[in-house]
Amino acid sequence: MKAVEGLEHEQLKNWIYERAKHLKPSALHVCTGTAEESDALLEGLCAKGQAIRIPKRPGCFLFRSDPRDVARVESKTFVCSQTAQVAGVNNRWGDPDAFKACLERWFDGAMQGRTLYVVPFCMGPIGSPYSRIGVQLTDSPYVVCSMRIMTRMGSSVLEALGTQGSYVACLHSVGMPLAPGQKDSTWPCNPDKVCIAHFPEANLIYSFGSGYGGNALLGKKCLGLRMASIMGKQEGWLAEHMLLMGVKDPQGQKSYIAAAFPSACGKTNLAMLQPPEGMKDWTVTTLGDDIAWIHPGKDGRLYAINPETGFFGVAPGTGPETNPNALMSCARNSLFTNVALTDDGDVWWEGLSEPPAHLTDWQGCHWTPGCGRPATHPNARFTAPILQCPSRDPDWEKPVPLDAIVFGARRSTDVPLVLESLNWVHGVQLGANLCSEQTAAADGTVGQLRKDPMAMLPFCGYAMEDYIQHWQAIGKTLAHPPKIFQVNFFRKGAYNDFLWPGFGQNLRVLAWIFQRVHGKVPAQQTPEGLLPFYADFPLKGLEYSQERWDALQRLGE
Ligand code: OXD
Ligand code: MN
């Protein structure tokens, strides 16, 4: 227990002592957040066969998860508020006392044979009034190294916490204690006993059994969205599943846009978009790709920050054509999970390049093109620091004023490329009615259409009807609300082909949004919303017929 003796925050120190007694780890380590610390942990993981160094990418490592632990497990994620009504039908509710009692039993001795890492982390810049601190206890060094990329993590956060600061207590175990002499697995986890439980009244998160992504990096979906959405409701702000980006027109005028899309629907690609031919005089900058915390400002506008410091991006489909900025972001100092390994010591995934003649797939097996299975898991990820992103906005750590909010989803039918809401109330309604075809980012049936209000169905920590009402209430306080738009980059035509080219060409949609925000183009008023005229839409440099446009923009079937 020596490791915690120096802690000045008595209550935190006591919590760690008490937890350590219960978890029974063989060692305890308070994370400093330095590069040396992370290097040593990664070195140790390689020595145990739990990570593989990628010779072609300095500071990069590959992890292969247990095939049963590959995505967020929504069916095992709970909000344990005092009453079920508070959690709403959108959440799986758990009685707080019963869940705590059960999880306490699971956590008893759960870290035997492992090290308990104390991970102090800050969502948002340290010292900002918009930021929130968490302290995660975990027995996964992979989680520690990932948290160091994704959040501000380590001693500076403990300093900011001081002697009395408040924090969200996050307890995580992979749920696989080791008996003396027992050989560890390459990805310890306990898929039969997974539970991710949020206790909003106690400022507490418990996560057991999974080491993957949003189940285990508790700053992200658990604190950054579920708990933060509850804080936002209480304190008058919004925590959203949104990318944050800047768009500058050829005249140098700049707007910030926040856009909500369900998981694995292209937020990272859009946030890092490279202007296509014909639009090279536009500039796109990246502030974040997954979460925006949005506050009303004194001037009646909305201001947003990205509380994270890295990208936990879906690897398959990320290539030099679709997202060169993401590739540069993960060229070094990055972690890869469930991607393939080339024979010459690089990572590979579908969509990166032509497949090599031979690979080691995400499960460590031989793979050749045409063998009948993908080399990477569809939810394989790269974890990369935002500081390495070439399109990073110079103001990415500051709150930025929003000119537009975009709601998007994956819809093969019915929904047009872009539509502007008539006003805030209508825009919120559009967001509330968002439906999307499910992806591999979570358990469930890929392709199935589900309602996903504001792309927050898996992440809103309280009742959806109260959340929508909160959005409407916030709107009432804004003298200068951002305009709200709905987009769909995934509509298909008669031959099951995508009607819109997507990726870099999506800048055309953003440019139209930009022009609408600045009153530069008219729109066609319909009862459903405001639609672009073909003649005004920025299509220069792209051959796109009026006929195809009409099919793309048609409202409904
Ligand atoms: C994510 C997700 O990892 O939404 O961002 O699943
Ligand atoms: Mn996400």
PDB file of N, CA, C and O in Angstrom, residues 15 18-19 22 78-82 93-108 169 171 195-208 227:
ATOM      1  N   TRP A  15     -10.594   5.274  -0.227  1.00  0.00           N
ATOM      2  CA  TRP A  15     -11.343   4.455  -1.195  1.00  0.00           C
ATOM      3  C   TRP A  15     -10.409   3.408  -1.832  1.00  0.00           C
ATOM      4  O   TRP A  15     -10.760   2.239  -1.942  1.00  0.00           O
ATOM      5  N   GLU A  18      -9.532   0.687   0.701  1.00  0.00           N
ATOM      6  CA  GLU A  18     -10.673  -0.193   0.967  1.00  0.00           C
ATOM      7  C   GLU A  18     -10.908  -1.131  -0.226  1.00  0.00           C
ATOM      8  O   GLU A  18     -11.117  -2.335  -0.071  1.00  0.00           O
ATOM      9  N   ARG A  19     -10.811  -0.571  -1.429  1.00  0.00           N
ATOM     10  CA  ARG A  19     -11.008  -1.388  -2.635  1.00  0.00           C
ATOM     11  C   ARG A  19      -9.904  -2.444  -2.767  1.00  0.00           C
ATOM     12  O   ARG A  19     -10.147  -3.587  -3.118  1.00  0.00           O
ATOM     13  N   HIS A  22     -10.412  -5.475  -0.802  1.00  0.00           N
ATOM     14  CA  HIS A  22     -11.471  -6.309  -1.343  1.00  0.00           C
ATOM     15  C   HIS A  22     -11.032  -7.029  -2.629  1.00  0.00           C
ATOM     16  O   HIS A  22     -11.306  -8.214  -2.825  1.00  0.00           O
ATOM     17  N   PHE A  78     -25.933  -1.342 -17.631  1.00  0.00           N
ATOM     18  CA  PHE A  78     -27.069  -0.968 -16.787  1.00  0.00           C
ATOM     19  C   PHE A  78     -26.916   0.438 -16.224  1.00  0.00           C
ATOM     20  O   PHE A  78     -25.801   0.893 -15.958  1.00  0.00           O
ATOM     21  N   VAL A  79     -28.055   1.090 -16.027  1.00  0.00           N
ATOM     22  CA  VAL A  79     -28.069   2.323 -15.248  1.00  0.00           C
ATOM     23  C   VAL A  79     -28.810   1.995 -13.957  1.00  0.00           C
ATOM     24  O   VAL A  79     -29.981   1.597 -13.984  1.00  0.00           O
ATOM     25  N   CYS A  80     -28.103   2.126 -12.836  1.00  0.00           N
ATOM     26  CA  CYS A  80     -28.680   1.742 -11.542  1.00  0.00           C
ATOM     27  C   CYS A  80     -29.040   3.009 -10.765  1.00  0.00           C
ATOM     28  O   CYS A  80     -28.435   3.322  -9.743  1.00  0.00           O
ATOM     29  N   SER A  81     -29.999   3.736 -11.301  1.00  0.00           N
ATOM     30  CA  SER A  81     -30.486   4.933 -10.603  1.00  0.00           C
ATOM     31  C   SER A  81     -31.487   4.502  -9.530  1.00  0.00           C
ATOM     32  O   SER A  81     -31.946   3.352  -9.540  1.00  0.00           O
ATOM     33  N   GLN A  82     -31.832   5.448  -8.642  1.00  0.00           N
ATOM     34  CA  GLN A  82     -32.713   5.087  -7.527  1.00  0.00           C
ATOM     35  C   GLN A  82     -34.000   4.448  -8.018  1.00  0.00           C
ATOM     36  O   GLN A  82     -34.487   3.492  -7.430  1.00  0.00           O
ATOM     37  N   TRP A  93     -32.349  -1.060 -16.514  1.00  0.00           N
ATOM     38  CA  TRP A  93     -32.250  -0.531 -15.152  1.00  0.00           C
ATOM     39  C   TRP A  93     -31.857  -1.642 -14.205  1.00  0.00           C
ATOM     40  O   TRP A  93     -32.244  -2.800 -14.388  1.00  0.00           O
ATOM     41  N   GLY A  94     -31.035  -1.303 -13.206  1.00  0.00           N
ATOM     42  CA  GLY A  94     -30.721  -2.278 -12.173  1.00  0.00           C
ATOM     43  C   GLY A  94     -30.948  -1.624 -10.816  1.00  0.00           C
ATOM     44  O   GLY A  94     -30.619  -0.446 -10.625  1.00  0.00           O
ATOM     45  N   ASP A  95     -31.536  -2.381  -9.903  1.00  0.00           N
ATOM     46  CA  ASP A  95     -31.720  -1.868  -8.549  1.00  0.00           C
ATOM     47  C   ASP A  95     -30.332  -1.612  -7.941  1.00  0.00           C
ATOM     48  O   ASP A  95     -29.495  -2.524  -7.903  1.00  0.00           O
ATOM     49  N   PRO A  96     -30.061  -0.378  -7.487  1.00  0.00           N
ATOM     50  CA  PRO A  96     -28.685  -0.070  -7.076  1.00  0.00           C
ATOM     51  C   PRO A  96     -28.163  -0.967  -5.958  1.00  0.00           C
ATOM     52  O   PRO A  96     -27.013  -1.416  -6.020  1.00  0.00           O
ATOM     53  N   ASP A  97     -29.006  -1.252  -4.965  1.00  0.00           N
ATOM     54  CA  ASP A  97     -28.507  -2.060  -3.843  1.00  0.00           C
ATOM     55  C   ASP A  97     -28.223  -3.488  -4.288  1.00  0.00           C
ATOM     56  O   ASP A  97     -27.169  -4.064  -3.984  1.00  0.00           O
ATOM     57  N   ALA A  98     -29.147  -4.039  -5.075  1.00  0.00           N
ATOM     58  CA  ALA A  98     -28.972  -5.431  -5.522  1.00  0.00           C
ATOM     59  C   ALA A  98     -27.752  -5.544  -6.438  1.00  0.00           C
ATOM     60  O   ALA A  98     -26.951  -6.476  -6.317  1.00  0.00           O
ATOM     61  N   PHE A  99     -27.602  -4.582  -7.351  1.00  0.00           N
ATOM     62  CA  PHE A  99     -26.471  -4.640  -8.285  1.00  0.00           C
ATOM     63  C   PHE A  99     -25.150  -4.462  -7.561  1.00  0.00           C
ATOM     64  O   PHE A  99     -24.169  -5.138  -7.851  1.00  0.00           O
ATOM     65  N   LYS A 100     -25.153  -3.525  -6.586  1.00  0.00           N
ATOM     66  CA  LYS A 100     -23.905  -3.302  -5.854  1.00  0.00           C
ATOM     67  C   LYS A 100     -23.535  -4.575  -5.094  1.00  0.00           C
ATOM     68  O   LYS A 100     -22.381  -5.017  -5.133  1.00  0.00           O
ATOM     69  N   ALA A 101     -24.517  -5.173  -4.457  1.00  0.00           N
ATOM     70  CA  ALA A 101     -24.242  -6.370  -3.654  1.00  0.00           C
ATOM     71  C   ALA A 101     -23.690  -7.486  -4.541  1.00  0.00           C
ATOM     72  O   ALA A 101     -22.690  -8.141  -4.201  1.00  0.00           O
ATOM     73  N   CYS A 102     -24.318  -7.667  -5.692  1.00  0.00           N
ATOM     74  CA  CYS A 102     -23.873  -8.731  -6.602  1.00  0.00           C
ATOM     75  C   CYS A 102     -22.451  -8.432  -7.110  1.00  0.00           C
ATOM     76  O   CYS A 102     -21.568  -9.301  -7.082  1.00  0.00           O
ATOM     77  N   LEU A 103     -22.246  -7.203  -7.538  1.00  0.00           N
ATOM     78  CA  LEU A 103     -20.919  -6.861  -8.089  1.00  0.00           C
ATOM     79  C   LEU A 103     -19.839  -6.907  -7.016  1.00  0.00           C
ATOM     80  O   LEU A 103     -18.696  -7.270  -7.295  1.00  0.00           O
ATOM     81  N   GLU A 104     -20.200  -6.548  -5.796  1.00  0.00           N
ATOM     82  CA  GLU A 104     -19.209  -6.644  -4.712  1.00  0.00           C
ATOM     83  C   GLU A 104     -18.728  -8.089  -4.577  1.00  0.00           C
ATOM     84  O   GLU A 104     -17.556  -8.343  -4.360  1.00  0.00           O
ATOM     85  N   ARG A 105     -19.651  -9.027  -4.745  1.00  0.00           N
ATOM     86  CA  ARG A 105     -19.264 -10.442  -4.666  1.00  0.00           C
ATOM     87  C   ARG A 105     -18.332 -10.792  -5.831  1.00  0.00           C
ATOM     88  O   ARG A 105     -17.328 -11.471  -5.657  1.00  0.00           O
ATOM     89  N   TRP A 106     -18.688 -10.302  -7.014  1.00  0.00           N
ATOM     90  CA  TRP A 106     -17.840 -10.581  -8.190  1.00  0.00           C
ATOM     91  C   TRP A 106     -16.443  -9.975  -8.008  1.00  0.00           C
ATOM     92  O   TRP A 106     -15.437 -10.574  -8.396  1.00  0.00           O
ATOM     93  N   PHE A 107     -16.392  -8.772  -7.458  1.00  0.00           N
ATOM     94  CA  PHE A 107     -15.092  -8.084  -7.335  1.00  0.00           C
ATOM     95  C   PHE A 107     -14.237  -8.663  -6.194  1.00  0.00           C
ATOM     96  O   PHE A 107     -13.035  -8.411  -6.153  1.00  0.00           O
ATOM     97  N   ASP A 108     -14.860  -9.431  -5.308  1.00  0.00           N
ATOM     98  CA  ASP A 108     -14.103  -9.971  -4.171  1.00  0.00           C
ATOM     99  C   ASP A 108     -12.966 -10.871  -4.688  1.00  0.00           C
ATOM    100  O   ASP A 108     -13.220 -11.915  -5.289  1.00  0.00           O
ATOM    101  N   ALA A 169     -15.867   7.756  -9.341  1.00  0.00           N
ATOM    102  CA  ALA A 169     -15.101   6.561  -8.979  1.00  0.00           C
ATOM    103  C   ALA A 169     -15.433   5.446  -9.969  1.00  0.00           C
ATOM    104  O   ALA A 169     -16.601   5.098 -10.149  1.00  0.00           O
ATOM    105  N   LEU A 171     -14.544   1.575 -11.183  1.00  0.00           N
ATOM    106  CA  LEU A 171     -13.905   0.325 -10.788  1.00  0.00           C
ATOM    107  C   LEU A 171     -14.022  -0.678 -11.932  1.00  0.00           C
ATOM    108  O   LEU A 171     -15.130  -0.955 -12.392  1.00  0.00           O
ATOM    109  N   CYS A 195     -20.597  -7.193 -16.718  1.00  0.00           N
ATOM    110  CA  CYS A 195     -21.586  -6.223 -16.254  1.00  0.00           C
ATOM    111  C   CYS A 195     -20.943  -4.837 -16.232  1.00  0.00           C
ATOM    112  O   CYS A 195     -19.837  -4.664 -15.722  1.00  0.00           O
ATOM    113  N   ILE A 196     -21.626  -3.878 -16.836  1.00  0.00           N
ATOM    114  CA  ILE A 196     -21.167  -2.492 -16.783  1.00  0.00           C
ATOM    115  C   ILE A 196     -22.312  -1.719 -16.137  1.00  0.00           C
ATOM    116  O   ILE A 196     -23.383  -1.577 -16.735  1.00  0.00           O
ATOM    117  N   ALA A 197     -22.086  -1.265 -14.913  1.00  0.00           N
ATOM    118  CA  ALA A 197     -23.186  -0.664 -14.138  1.00  0.00           C
ATOM    119  C   ALA A 197     -22.827   0.756 -13.723  1.00  0.00           C
ATOM    120  O   ALA A 197     -21.733   1.003 -13.222  1.00  0.00           O
ATOM    121  N   HIS A 198     -23.774   1.664 -13.950  1.00  0.00           N
ATOM    122  CA  HIS A 198     -23.584   3.078 -13.584  1.00  0.00           C
ATOM    123  C   HIS A 198     -24.474   3.381 -12.387  1.00  0.00           C
ATOM    124  O   HIS A 198     -25.665   3.068 -12.409  1.00  0.00           O
ATOM    125  N   PHE A 199     -23.901   4.024 -11.381  1.00  0.00           N
ATOM    126  CA  PHE A 199     -24.668   4.413 -10.192  1.00  0.00           C
ATOM    127  C   PHE A 199     -24.618   5.940 -10.109  1.00  0.00           C
ATOM    128  O   PHE A 199     -23.741   6.505  -9.434  1.00  0.00           O
ATOM    129  N   PRO A 200     -25.530   6.624 -10.800  1.00  0.00           N
ATOM    130  CA  PRO A 200     -25.398   8.083 -10.924  1.00  0.00           C
ATOM    131  C   PRO A 200     -25.451   8.815  -9.590  1.00  0.00           C
ATOM    132  O   PRO A 200     -24.693   9.765  -9.376  1.00  0.00           O
ATOM    133  N   GLU A 201     -26.320   8.370  -8.686  1.00  0.00           N
ATOM    134  CA  GLU A 201     -26.433   9.100  -7.402  1.00  0.00           C
ATOM    135  C   GLU A 201     -25.152   8.961  -6.586  1.00  0.00           C
ATOM    136  O   GLU A 201     -24.813   9.842  -5.795  1.00  0.00           O
ATOM    137  N   ALA A 202     -24.409   7.862  -6.770  1.00  0.00           N
ATOM    138  CA  ALA A 202     -23.186   7.639  -5.988  1.00  0.00           C
ATOM    139  C   ALA A 202     -21.937   8.066  -6.772  1.00  0.00           C
ATOM    140  O   ALA A 202     -20.820   7.901  -6.267  1.00  0.00           O
ATOM    141  N   ASN A 203     -22.124   8.614  -7.981  1.00  0.00           N
ATOM    142  CA  ASN A 203     -20.971   9.032  -8.799  1.00  0.00           C
ATOM    143  C   ASN A 203     -19.994   7.866  -9.010  1.00  0.00           C
ATOM    144  O   ASN A 203     -18.777   8.017  -8.866  1.00  0.00           O
ATOM    145  N   LEU A 204     -20.542   6.717  -9.355  1.00  0.00           N
ATOM    146  CA  LEU A 204     -19.786   5.478  -9.334  1.00  0.00           C
ATOM    147  C   LEU A 204     -20.069   4.643 -10.593  1.00  0.00           C
ATOM    148  O   LEU A 204     -21.208   4.578 -11.049  1.00  0.00           O
ATOM    149  N   ILE A 205     -19.006   4.037 -11.125  1.00  0.00           N
ATOM    150  CA  ILE A 205     -19.164   3.123 -12.268  1.00  0.00           C
ATOM    151  C   ILE A 205     -18.455   1.810 -11.935  1.00  0.00           C
ATOM    152  O   ILE A 205     -17.302   1.832 -11.488  1.00  0.00           O
ATOM    153  N   TYR A 206     -19.133   0.694 -12.142  1.00  0.00           N
ATOM    154  CA  TYR A 206     -18.523  -0.624 -11.960  1.00  0.00           C
ATOM    155  C   TYR A 206     -18.519  -1.336 -13.314  1.00  0.00           C
ATOM    156  O   TYR A 206     -19.556  -1.392 -13.979  1.00  0.00           O
ATOM    157  N   SER A 207     -17.375  -1.890 -13.690  1.00  0.00           N
ATOM    158  CA  SER A 207     -17.329  -2.641 -14.947  1.00  0.00           C
ATOM    159  C   SER A 207     -16.553  -3.930 -14.717  1.00  0.00           C
ATOM    160  O   SER A 207     -15.412  -3.911 -14.255  1.00  0.00           O
ATOM    161  N   PHE A 208     -17.152  -5.046 -15.075  1.00  0.00           N
ATOM    162  CA  PHE A 208     -16.558  -6.349 -14.768  1.00  0.00           C
ATOM    163  C   PHE A 208     -16.593  -7.246 -15.998  1.00  0.00           C
ATOM    164  O   PHE A 208     -17.580  -7.305 -16.726  1.00  0.00           O
ATOM    165  N   MET A 227     -22.783   9.106 -17.706  1.00  0.00           N
ATOM    166  CA  MET A 227     -22.777   9.910 -16.469  1.00  0.00           C
ATOM    167  C   MET A 227     -22.829  11.401 -16.813  1.00  0.00           C
ATOM    168  O   MET A 227     -23.524  12.180 -16.168  1.00  0.00           O
TER     169      MET A 227
END
